[in-house]
Amino acid sequence: MAFTYVIHTSALLLVCRRTRRTKHKNGAVAAGRIVACLIVVSNFFPLMERLYRSMLRLPCNYGVSRITKVKIGWHYLAGRKREGIISKHLLHRSLASSSLPIVDDIKTSHLNSNETVPSPVTYVHSSLSEGLISYPRGWAWQQSYLSQRLAALRNQPQNDSNHYVDDHDDDEQHPNHDRLLLFQHDPVYTLGRGADESHITFLQNDDERRHLLSRKVRGPGTARLTFDERASRMINQESNFKSRMTTIVDQMADAACPVLAPDGTPVFRVERGGEVTCHLPGQLVVYPLVNLRQSPFQQDLHWYLRMVEQVIIETLKVYDIEGTRDEEHTGVWVGEGKIAAVGVSSSRWITTHGFALNISPDLSLFDTSLIIPCGIEGRGVTSIEKVLKDRGDSNKIPSLQQVATDTVKSFETIFGVPTKSGSVLN
């Protein structure tokens, strides 16, 4: 039996090597067929099955059919990497939204571990008590904390694999802390890094202003929010933490040059994933800044996206609202309406951006005469207020602060991390 394992593993490595080197389509397909056969054969060899599941980053408690694994393995190793990524992505989504207890296994996996490594404290920084905050300012706070943390990682000894110092749990200013930023923005439209500017409907006949939002245009005078490297140097040079962070945020927020909508609403392009969306009063915006290389997180952005969606779903359950996933699009839906948009980014596995949950916003700003929300035609946007009013529960509409508190609790439960109140950001 052990000899069989060795033969199969060797064959797999040779096939992978052949697939990477070959430029001939038939050769790549033939190699994919061999791997597909090996995956089928692995049905009889539990050890090989664990190996293949590990290669595809599928948790072993997923009840994945052999045919599905063959399909993904074929795409990955027959030279069609993009299709493989898409297939794996859709598989994760369908599993997470199925009737099987898959999501429960995912969200409590850290509780079943035998590891005794304590979860690091996540500091919660909220500006909700201060009222509205402009989008460039909220973005600048994210980038300042990110730059500070990346600088700390660069200066960290290479043999330090924990990326965290337990002795600094009570030191809010320590750069290695995970953080949760809670904002309520002034009205603004934002496009993700790969978003199609044609989804800004009101700019369809304005080539000059649409050019300022192009994916290819960068630098001063454009509508792209870009982190200033000079600000990064300030983070490392100045000694007073609060003073330098506030100074950096002021400078970056003032440097923003948006394109303006007909009603004066600014439009920016940022480095998050996703298409065009709207932030506005009555919407809770949450930006988790977490290190995915740190327990209990995983170095997998697809996993992280599904977990973020689960945080939203658990929060909605508090108000007896059933949130669901969509097989093709990120975010959380109630019926045909999108109630929460999700768009994230990461640098050296430190996440930025996050999600926006509609509580009681003015939904007219999502009108298709202005934008195509999330680039999805034919589907609308909803909110907690609208859902509760439609079912006759107008007296149960929660405040934004109440939803924020429940969201933090859901974040603690789903990710298995303790939180602590941090300083107020303004």
Short mmCIF file of C-alpha atoms in Angstrom, two decimals:
data_model
loop_
_atom_site.label_atom_id
_atom_site.label_comp_id
_atom_site.label_asym_id
_atom_site.label_seq_id
_atom_site.Cartn_x
_atom_site.Cartn_y
_atom_site.Cartn_z
CA MET A 1 0.00 0.00 0.00
CA ALA A 2 2.78 2.44 0.92
CA PHE A 3 4.51 1.62 -2.40
CA THR A 4 1.28 2.52 -4.22
CA TYR A 5 1.16 5.88 -2.45
CA VAL A 6 4.72 6.61 -3.53
CA ILE A 7 3.96 5.70 -7.16
CA HIS A 8 0.85 7.88 -7.25
CA THR A 9 2.61 10.85 -5.64
CA SER A 10 5.54 10.57 -8.05
CA ALA A 11 3.16 10.39 -11.01
CA LEU A 12 1.34 13.46 -9.79
CA LEU A 13 4.55 15.47 -9.46
CA LEU A 14 5.66 14.44 -12.95
CA VAL A 15 2.30 15.41 -14.41
CA CYS A 16 2.43 18.81 -12.71
CA ARG A 17 5.95 19.36 -14.03
CA ARG A 18 4.86 18.32 -17.53
CA THR A 19 1.79 20.58 -17.42
CA ARG A 20 3.83 23.63 -16.41
CA ARG A 21 6.43 23.08 -19.13
CA THR A 22 4.32 22.08 -22.09
CA LYS A 23 3.07 24.67 -24.52
CA HIS A 24 1.17 22.16 -26.59
CA LYS A 25 -2.57 22.12 -25.92
CA ASN A 26 -3.03 18.38 -26.47
CA GLY A 27 -0.19 17.60 -24.10
CA ALA A 28 -1.73 19.74 -21.36
CA VAL A 29 -5.14 18.12 -21.82
CA ALA A 30 -3.61 14.65 -21.74
CA ALA A 31 -1.79 15.55 -18.53
CA GLY A 32 -5.07 16.80 -17.07
CA ARG A 33 -6.76 13.51 -17.94
CA ILE A 34 -4.05 11.58 -16.13
CA VAL A 35 -4.50 13.74 -13.02
CA ALA A 36 -8.26 13.38 -13.24
CA CYS A 37 -7.87 9.59 -13.28
CA LEU A 38 -5.54 9.76 -10.29
CA ILE A 39 -8.10 11.81 -8.36
CA VAL A 40 -10.78 9.22 -9.14
CA VAL A 41 -8.45 6.44 -8.05
CA SER A 42 -7.86 8.36 -4.83
CA ASN A 43 -11.39 7.32 -3.84
CA PHE A 44 -9.79 4.06 -2.72
CA PHE A 45 -6.81 5.64 -1.00
CA PRO A 46 -7.70 7.99 1.89
CA LEU A 47 -4.15 9.27 2.14
CA MET A 48 -4.08 10.29 -1.52
CA GLU A 49 -7.50 11.86 -1.15
CA ARG A 50 -6.20 14.08 1.65
CA LEU A 51 -3.27 15.04 -0.57
CA TYR A 52 -5.49 16.10 -3.45
CA ARG A 53 -7.89 17.95 -1.18
CA SER A 54 -4.92 19.80 0.30
CA MET A 55 -3.73 20.73 -3.19
CA LEU A 56 -7.13 22.23 -3.96
CA ARG A 57 -7.36 23.89 -0.51
CA LEU A 58 -10.61 22.07 0.28
CA PRO A 59 -11.21 21.29 3.99
CA CYS A 60 -11.41 17.55 4.62
CA ASN A 61 -14.88 17.80 6.21
CA TYR A 62 -16.37 19.06 2.93
CA GLY A 63 -18.51 16.33 1.39
CA VAL A 64 -17.10 17.01 -2.07
CA SER A 65 -18.09 14.62 -4.81
CA ARG A 66 -15.29 12.95 -6.77
CA ILE A 67 -16.71 14.36 -10.01
CA THR A 68 -16.45 17.89 -8.65
CA LYS A 69 -12.85 17.31 -7.59
CA VAL A 70 -12.06 15.89 -11.02
CA LYS A 71 -13.57 18.99 -12.66
CA ILE A 72 -11.51 21.40 -10.55
CA GLY A 73 -8.36 19.30 -10.83
CA TRP A 74 -8.81 19.12 -14.60
CA HIS A 75 -9.07 22.90 -14.89
CA TYR A 76 -6.08 23.54 -12.65
CA LEU A 77 -3.69 21.02 -14.12
CA ALA A 78 -4.79 20.95 -17.77
CA GLY A 79 -3.65 24.51 -18.30
CA ARG A 80 -6.91 26.33 -17.57
CA LYS A 81 -6.01 27.98 -14.27
CA ARG A 82 -8.61 30.76 -14.53
CA GLU A 83 -11.46 28.28 -15.00
CA GLY A 84 -10.10 26.26 -12.09
CA ILE A 85 -10.15 29.29 -9.81
CA ILE A 86 -13.71 30.11 -10.85
CA SER A 87 -14.88 26.51 -10.35
CA LYS A 88 -13.27 26.34 -6.92
CA HIS A 89 -14.76 29.73 -6.02
CA LEU A 90 -18.27 28.63 -7.02
CA LEU A 91 -17.81 25.35 -5.17
CA HIS A 92 -16.96 27.18 -1.94
CA ARG A 93 -20.01 29.43 -2.37
CA SER A 94 -22.42 26.56 -3.12
CA LEU A 95 -21.12 24.55 -0.17
CA ALA A 96 -21.34 27.50 2.19
CA SER A 97 -24.94 28.25 1.15
CA SER A 98 -26.16 24.65 1.04
CA SER A 99 -28.49 22.99 3.54
CA LEU A 100 -25.63 20.88 4.86
CA PRO A 101 -24.02 22.00 8.14
CA ILE A 102 -20.97 23.17 6.20
CA VAL A 103 -20.99 26.78 7.35
CA ASP A 104 -21.19 25.73 10.98
CA ASP A 105 -18.10 23.59 10.42
CA ILE A 106 -16.30 26.52 8.82
CA LYS A 107 -17.11 29.16 11.38
CA THR A 108 -16.34 26.95 14.40
CA SER A 109 -13.28 25.24 12.97
CA HIS A 110 -11.01 27.29 15.21
CA LEU A 111 -12.92 25.98 18.26
CA ASN A 112 -12.23 22.37 17.29
CA SER A 113 -8.49 22.88 17.03
CA ASN A 114 -6.17 21.36 19.61
CA GLU A 115 -3.92 24.40 19.44
CA THR A 116 -3.62 26.48 22.59
CA VAL A 117 -2.39 29.64 20.87
CA PRO A 118 -4.56 32.51 22.20
CA SER A 119 -6.34 34.68 19.65
CA PRO A 120 -4.97 38.22 19.46
CA VAL A 121 -7.12 41.11 20.59
CA THR A 122 -8.91 43.06 17.85
CA TYR A 123 -9.32 46.75 18.64
CA VAL A 124 -12.62 48.31 17.54
CA HIS A 125 -12.31 51.94 16.40
CA SER A 126 -15.64 53.64 15.77
CA SER A 127 -16.49 57.11 14.55
CA LEU A 128 -20.27 56.55 14.75
CA SER A 129 -20.62 58.75 17.84
CA GLU A 130 -18.93 61.57 15.94
CA GLY A 131 -21.41 61.51 13.06
CA LEU A 132 -20.53 61.22 9.38
CA ILE A 133 -16.96 60.88 8.12
CA SER A 134 -15.88 61.58 4.54
CA TYR A 135 -14.87 58.57 2.48
CA PRO A 136 -11.31 59.84 1.77
CA ARG A 137 -10.78 60.30 5.49
CA GLY A 138 -12.00 56.80 6.37
CA TRP A 139 -9.82 55.41 3.57
CA ALA A 140 -6.84 57.37 4.90
CA TRP A 141 -7.26 55.87 8.37
CA GLN A 142 -7.16 52.39 6.84
CA GLN A 143 -4.05 53.13 4.81
CA SER A 144 -2.25 54.73 7.75
CA TYR A 145 -2.81 51.71 9.99
CA LEU A 146 -1.86 49.39 7.13
CA SER A 147 1.35 51.26 6.39
CA GLN A 148 2.30 51.25 10.05
CA ARG A 149 1.75 47.51 10.29
CA LEU A 150 3.64 46.71 7.09
CA ALA A 151 6.59 48.78 8.37
CA ALA A 152 6.54 46.76 11.61
CA LEU A 153 6.53 43.49 9.64
CA ARG A 154 9.51 44.63 7.54
CA ASN A 155 11.47 45.35 10.71
CA GLN A 156 10.47 42.08 12.35
CA PRO A 157 13.04 39.25 12.70
CA GLN A 158 12.64 36.68 9.93
CA ASN A 159 12.42 33.80 12.38
CA ASP A 160 9.44 35.37 14.15
CA SER A 161 6.53 33.49 12.59
CA ASN A 162 3.81 34.70 14.95
CA HIS A 163 3.72 38.26 13.60
CA TYR A 164 2.35 39.28 16.96
CA VAL A 165 3.62 40.25 20.41
CA ASP A 166 1.40 39.01 23.22
CA ASP A 167 2.98 41.42 25.70
CA HIS A 168 1.34 44.34 23.88
CA ASP A 169 -2.32 43.28 24.30
CA ASP A 170 -3.02 46.38 26.37
CA ASP A 171 -1.06 48.71 24.12
CA GLU A 172 -3.58 49.99 21.61
CA GLN A 173 -0.89 51.84 19.66
CA HIS A 174 1.17 48.72 18.97
CA PRO A 175 1.25 48.27 15.16
CA ASN A 176 0.66 44.50 15.15
CA HIS A 177 -2.90 44.68 16.44
CA ASP A 178 -5.83 43.62 14.30
CA ARG A 179 -8.41 46.40 14.04
CA LEU A 180 -12.05 46.86 13.15
CA LEU A 181 -12.99 50.32 11.84
CA LEU A 182 -16.67 51.32 11.99
CA PHE A 183 -17.81 54.31 9.92
CA GLN A 184 -20.88 56.02 8.52
CA HIS A 185 -19.84 57.91 5.40
CA ASP A 186 -21.05 61.03 3.67
CA PRO A 187 -22.66 60.15 0.30
CA VAL A 188 -20.03 58.80 -2.10
CA TYR A 189 -19.70 56.42 -5.06
CA THR A 190 -16.64 54.16 -5.26
CA LEU A 191 -15.31 51.81 -7.93
CA GLY A 192 -13.11 48.80 -7.19
CA ARG A 193 -9.69 48.45 -8.81
CA GLY A 194 -11.07 46.46 -11.76
CA ALA A 195 -14.54 47.99 -11.91
CA ASP A 196 -15.99 49.06 -15.24
CA GLU A 197 -16.47 52.84 -15.26
CA SER A 198 -19.38 52.41 -17.69
CA HIS A 199 -21.41 51.30 -14.66
CA ILE A 200 -21.39 54.97 -13.60
CA THR A 201 -24.50 55.63 -15.67
CA PHE A 202 -24.52 59.41 -15.42
CA LEU A 203 -21.06 59.56 -17.08
CA GLN A 204 -21.96 57.57 -20.20
CA ASN A 205 -21.82 60.69 -22.40
CA ASP A 206 -18.95 62.38 -20.58
CA ASP A 207 -15.72 60.87 -21.90
CA GLU A 208 -13.45 63.42 -20.21
CA ARG A 209 -14.66 62.82 -16.66
CA ARG A 210 -15.03 59.09 -17.23
CA HIS A 211 -11.35 59.02 -18.25
CA LEU A 212 -10.42 60.36 -14.79
CA LEU A 213 -11.94 57.18 -13.32
CA SER A 214 -10.26 54.81 -15.77
CA ARG A 215 -8.49 51.73 -14.46
CA LYS A 216 -5.34 52.85 -16.32
CA VAL A 217 -5.15 56.43 -15.05
CA ARG A 218 -3.16 57.21 -11.91
CA GLY A 219 -1.48 60.14 -10.23
CA PRO A 220 -2.41 63.66 -9.13
CA GLY A 221 -5.54 65.13 -10.66
CA THR A 222 -7.25 61.78 -11.12
CA ALA A 223 -10.12 60.38 -9.07
CA ARG A 224 -8.04 57.43 -7.83
CA LEU A 225 -7.23 57.43 -4.12
CA THR A 226 -3.51 56.64 -3.84
CA PHE A 227 -1.41 56.27 -0.71
CA ASP A 228 1.44 58.78 -0.57
CA GLU A 229 4.82 57.15 0.11
CA ARG A 230 5.89 60.31 1.92
CA ALA A 231 3.18 59.60 4.45
CA SER A 232 4.64 56.12 4.91
CA ARG A 233 8.01 57.63 5.79
CA MET A 234 6.34 59.95 8.30
CA ILE A 235 4.86 56.95 10.09
CA ASN A 236 8.35 55.55 10.68
CA GLN A 237 10.06 58.81 11.56
CA GLU A 238 7.81 60.71 13.94
CA SER A 239 7.53 59.70 17.57
CA ASN A 240 4.08 60.91 18.65
CA PHE A 241 1.65 58.24 17.42
CA LYS A 242 -1.61 60.17 17.62
CA SER A 243 -0.09 63.32 16.17
CA ARG A 244 1.49 61.63 13.17
CA MET A 245 -1.57 59.54 12.32
CA THR A 246 -3.89 62.54 12.43
CA THR A 247 -1.47 64.57 10.31
CA ILE A 248 -1.20 61.83 7.70
CA VAL A 249 -4.97 61.35 7.54
CA ASP A 250 -5.50 65.11 7.14
CA GLN A 251 -3.01 65.30 4.28
CA MET A 252 -4.37 62.33 2.35
CA ALA A 253 -8.01 63.33 2.79
CA ASP A 254 -7.31 66.86 1.56
CA ALA A 255 -5.47 65.57 -1.53
CA ALA A 256 -8.52 63.71 -2.91
CA CYS A 257 -9.76 64.90 -6.36
CA PRO A 258 -13.13 63.25 -7.03
CA VAL A 259 -15.33 63.30 -10.09
CA LEU A 260 -18.68 64.79 -9.07
CA ALA A 261 -22.14 63.38 -9.79
CA PRO A 262 -24.92 65.75 -10.95
CA ASP A 263 -26.03 66.21 -7.32
CA GLY A 264 -22.45 66.86 -6.15
CA THR A 265 -21.78 63.35 -4.78
CA PRO A 266 -18.05 62.53 -5.15
CA VAL A 267 -16.87 59.48 -7.10
CA PHE A 268 -13.54 57.72 -6.44
CA ARG A 269 -11.67 54.66 -7.67
CA VAL A 270 -9.99 52.65 -4.91
CA GLU A 271 -7.89 49.49 -4.62
CA ARG A 272 -10.58 47.16 -3.22
CA GLY A 273 -12.19 44.34 -5.17
CA GLY A 274 -15.68 44.62 -6.59
CA GLU A 275 -17.63 46.96 -8.85
CA VAL A 276 -19.29 50.32 -8.19
CA THR A 277 -21.22 50.90 -4.96
CA CYS A 278 -22.58 53.72 -2.86
CA HIS A 279 -21.85 54.68 0.75
CA LEU A 280 -24.24 57.03 2.49
CA PRO A 281 -25.87 57.91 5.82
CA GLY A 282 -27.88 55.05 7.30
CA GLN A 283 -25.33 52.48 6.15
CA LEU A 284 -22.84 50.77 8.47
CA VAL A 285 -19.40 50.46 6.86
CA VAL A 286 -16.99 48.00 8.49
CA TYR A 287 -13.30 47.75 7.61
CA PRO A 288 -11.50 44.76 9.21
CA LEU A 289 -7.71 45.18 9.22
CA VAL A 290 -6.59 41.67 10.13
CA ASN A 291 -3.52 39.54 9.49
CA LEU A 292 -4.65 36.39 7.67
CA ARG A 293 -1.34 34.68 8.51
CA GLN A 294 -2.27 34.80 12.17
CA SER A 295 -4.40 32.20 13.96
CA PRO A 296 -7.38 31.77 13.86
CA PHE A 297 -7.43 33.23 10.33
CA GLN A 298 -6.39 31.45 7.11
CA GLN A 299 -4.22 32.59 4.21
CA ASP A 300 -7.12 32.31 1.80
CA LEU A 301 -9.04 35.34 0.54
CA HIS A 302 -11.94 33.19 -0.68
CA TRP A 303 -12.28 31.75 2.81
CA TYR A 304 -12.07 35.25 4.26
CA LEU A 305 -14.80 36.57 1.94
CA ARG A 306 -17.15 33.74 2.89
CA MET A 307 -16.50 34.37 6.59
CA VAL A 308 -17.19 38.09 6.19
CA GLU A 309 -20.47 37.22 4.48
CA GLN A 310 -21.27 34.90 7.38
CA VAL A 311 -20.70 37.75 9.86
CA ILE A 312 -23.37 39.74 7.99
CA ILE A 313 -25.75 36.77 7.84
CA GLU A 314 -25.40 36.18 11.60
CA THR A 315 -26.02 39.88 12.28
CA LEU A 316 -29.22 39.83 10.21
CA LYS A 317 -30.46 36.81 12.18
CA VAL A 318 -30.65 39.03 15.26
CA TYR A 319 -33.51 40.90 13.51
CA ASP A 320 -35.11 37.72 12.18
CA ILE A 321 -33.95 38.47 8.64
CA GLU A 322 -32.68 35.63 6.46
CA GLY A 323 -29.63 36.69 4.50
CA THR A 324 -28.34 34.46 1.70
CA ARG A 325 -25.38 34.21 -0.63
CA ASP A 326 -25.52 34.33 -4.41
CA GLU A 327 -23.75 31.74 -6.57
CA GLU A 328 -22.22 34.34 -8.88
CA HIS A 329 -21.82 37.54 -6.87
CA THR A 330 -20.27 38.41 -3.52
CA GLY A 331 -22.30 40.06 -0.81
CA VAL A 332 -25.45 39.16 1.11
CA TRP A 333 -28.99 39.22 -0.27
CA VAL A 334 -32.53 39.22 1.07
CA GLY A 335 -34.75 37.91 -1.67
CA GLU A 336 -33.73 39.66 -4.89
CA GLY A 337 -32.34 42.72 -3.12
CA LYS A 338 -28.74 43.17 -2.04
CA ILE A 339 -28.57 44.23 1.59
CA ALA A 340 -24.78 44.21 2.04
CA ALA A 341 -21.90 44.76 -0.39
CA VAL A 342 -18.50 43.16 0.21
CA GLY A 343 -15.21 44.29 -1.33
CA VAL A 344 -11.80 43.61 0.18
CA SER A 345 -8.12 44.04 -0.51
CA SER A 346 -4.95 42.75 1.10
CA SER A 347 -1.26 43.56 1.25
CA ARG A 348 1.10 40.89 2.60
CA TRP A 349 -2.08 39.20 3.89
CA ILE A 350 -3.13 42.28 5.89
CA THR A 351 -6.71 43.02 4.84
CA THR A 352 -8.29 46.39 4.16
CA HIS A 353 -11.74 47.55 3.05
CA GLY A 354 -14.62 45.28 4.01
CA PHE A 355 -18.40 45.50 3.82
CA ALA A 356 -21.31 47.94 3.88
CA LEU A 357 -24.60 46.91 5.49
CA ASN A 358 -27.72 48.90 4.59
CA ILE A 359 -29.73 49.76 7.68
CA SER A 360 -31.89 52.80 6.84
CA PRO A 361 -30.25 54.62 3.90
CA ASP A 362 -31.89 56.65 1.13
CA LEU A 363 -32.06 53.91 -1.52
CA SER A 364 -32.71 56.44 -4.28
CA LEU A 365 -28.93 57.00 -4.52
CA PHE A 366 -28.70 53.43 -5.87
CA ASP A 367 -31.00 54.31 -8.76
CA THR A 368 -29.85 52.87 -12.09
CA SER A 369 -30.00 56.32 -13.68
CA LEU A 370 -26.94 57.08 -11.54
CA ILE A 371 -25.11 53.75 -11.16
CA ILE A 372 -25.56 50.04 -11.78
CA PRO A 373 -25.04 48.82 -8.18
CA CYS A 374 -22.22 46.27 -8.04
CA GLY A 375 -22.39 46.07 -11.84
CA ILE A 376 -25.41 43.75 -11.58
CA GLU A 377 -28.30 44.60 -13.89
CA GLY A 378 -31.86 43.57 -13.11
CA ARG A 379 -31.46 43.24 -9.34
CA GLY A 380 -32.14 45.86 -6.72
CA VAL A 381 -30.85 47.02 -3.36
CA THR A 382 -32.64 46.68 -0.03
CA SER A 383 -32.10 47.54 3.63
CA ILE A 384 -33.00 46.33 7.11
CA GLU A 385 -35.55 49.15 7.35
CA LYS A 386 -37.23 48.21 4.07
CA VAL A 387 -37.38 44.50 4.90
CA LEU A 388 -38.93 45.15 8.32
CA LYS A 389 -41.43 47.69 6.94
CA ASP A 390 -42.50 45.31 4.17
CA ARG A 391 -43.42 42.66 6.72
CA GLY A 392 -45.15 45.13 9.09
CA ASP A 393 -42.42 45.45 11.73
CA SER A 394 -41.77 49.18 11.44
CA ASN A 395 -41.50 49.49 15.22
CA LYS A 396 -38.56 47.04 15.27
CA ILE A 397 -36.15 49.00 13.05
CA PRO A 398 -32.81 49.09 14.92
CA SER A 399 -30.51 52.07 15.24
CA LEU A 400 -27.19 52.12 13.43
CA GLN A 401 -25.34 51.92 16.74
CA GLN A 402 -27.33 48.84 17.75
CA VAL A 403 -26.52 47.08 14.48
CA ALA A 404 -22.86 48.02 14.91
CA THR A 405 -22.81 46.40 18.36
CA ASP A 406 -24.42 43.22 17.01
CA THR A 407 -21.99 43.18 14.06
CA VAL A 408 -18.99 43.28 16.39
CA LYS A 409 -20.48 40.39 18.39
CA SER A 410 -20.98 38.38 15.19
CA PHE A 411 -17.39 39.14 14.17
CA GLU A 412 -16.18 37.79 17.51
CA THR A 413 -18.27 34.63 17.15
CA ILE A 414 -17.51 33.82 13.50
CA PHE A 415 -13.77 34.51 13.61
CA GLY A 416 -13.28 33.44 17.23
CA VAL A 417 -11.39 36.56 18.31
CA PRO A 418 -11.87 38.82 21.35
CA THR A 419 -12.45 42.53 20.77
CA LYS A 420 -11.67 45.61 22.81
CA SER A 421 -12.84 49.19 22.39
CA GLY A 422 -10.21 51.43 20.86
CA SER A 423 -9.88 55.16 20.37
CA VAL A 424 -12.50 57.11 18.44
CA LEU A 425 -11.45 58.07 14.91
CA ASN A 426 -12.52 61.44 13.57
#
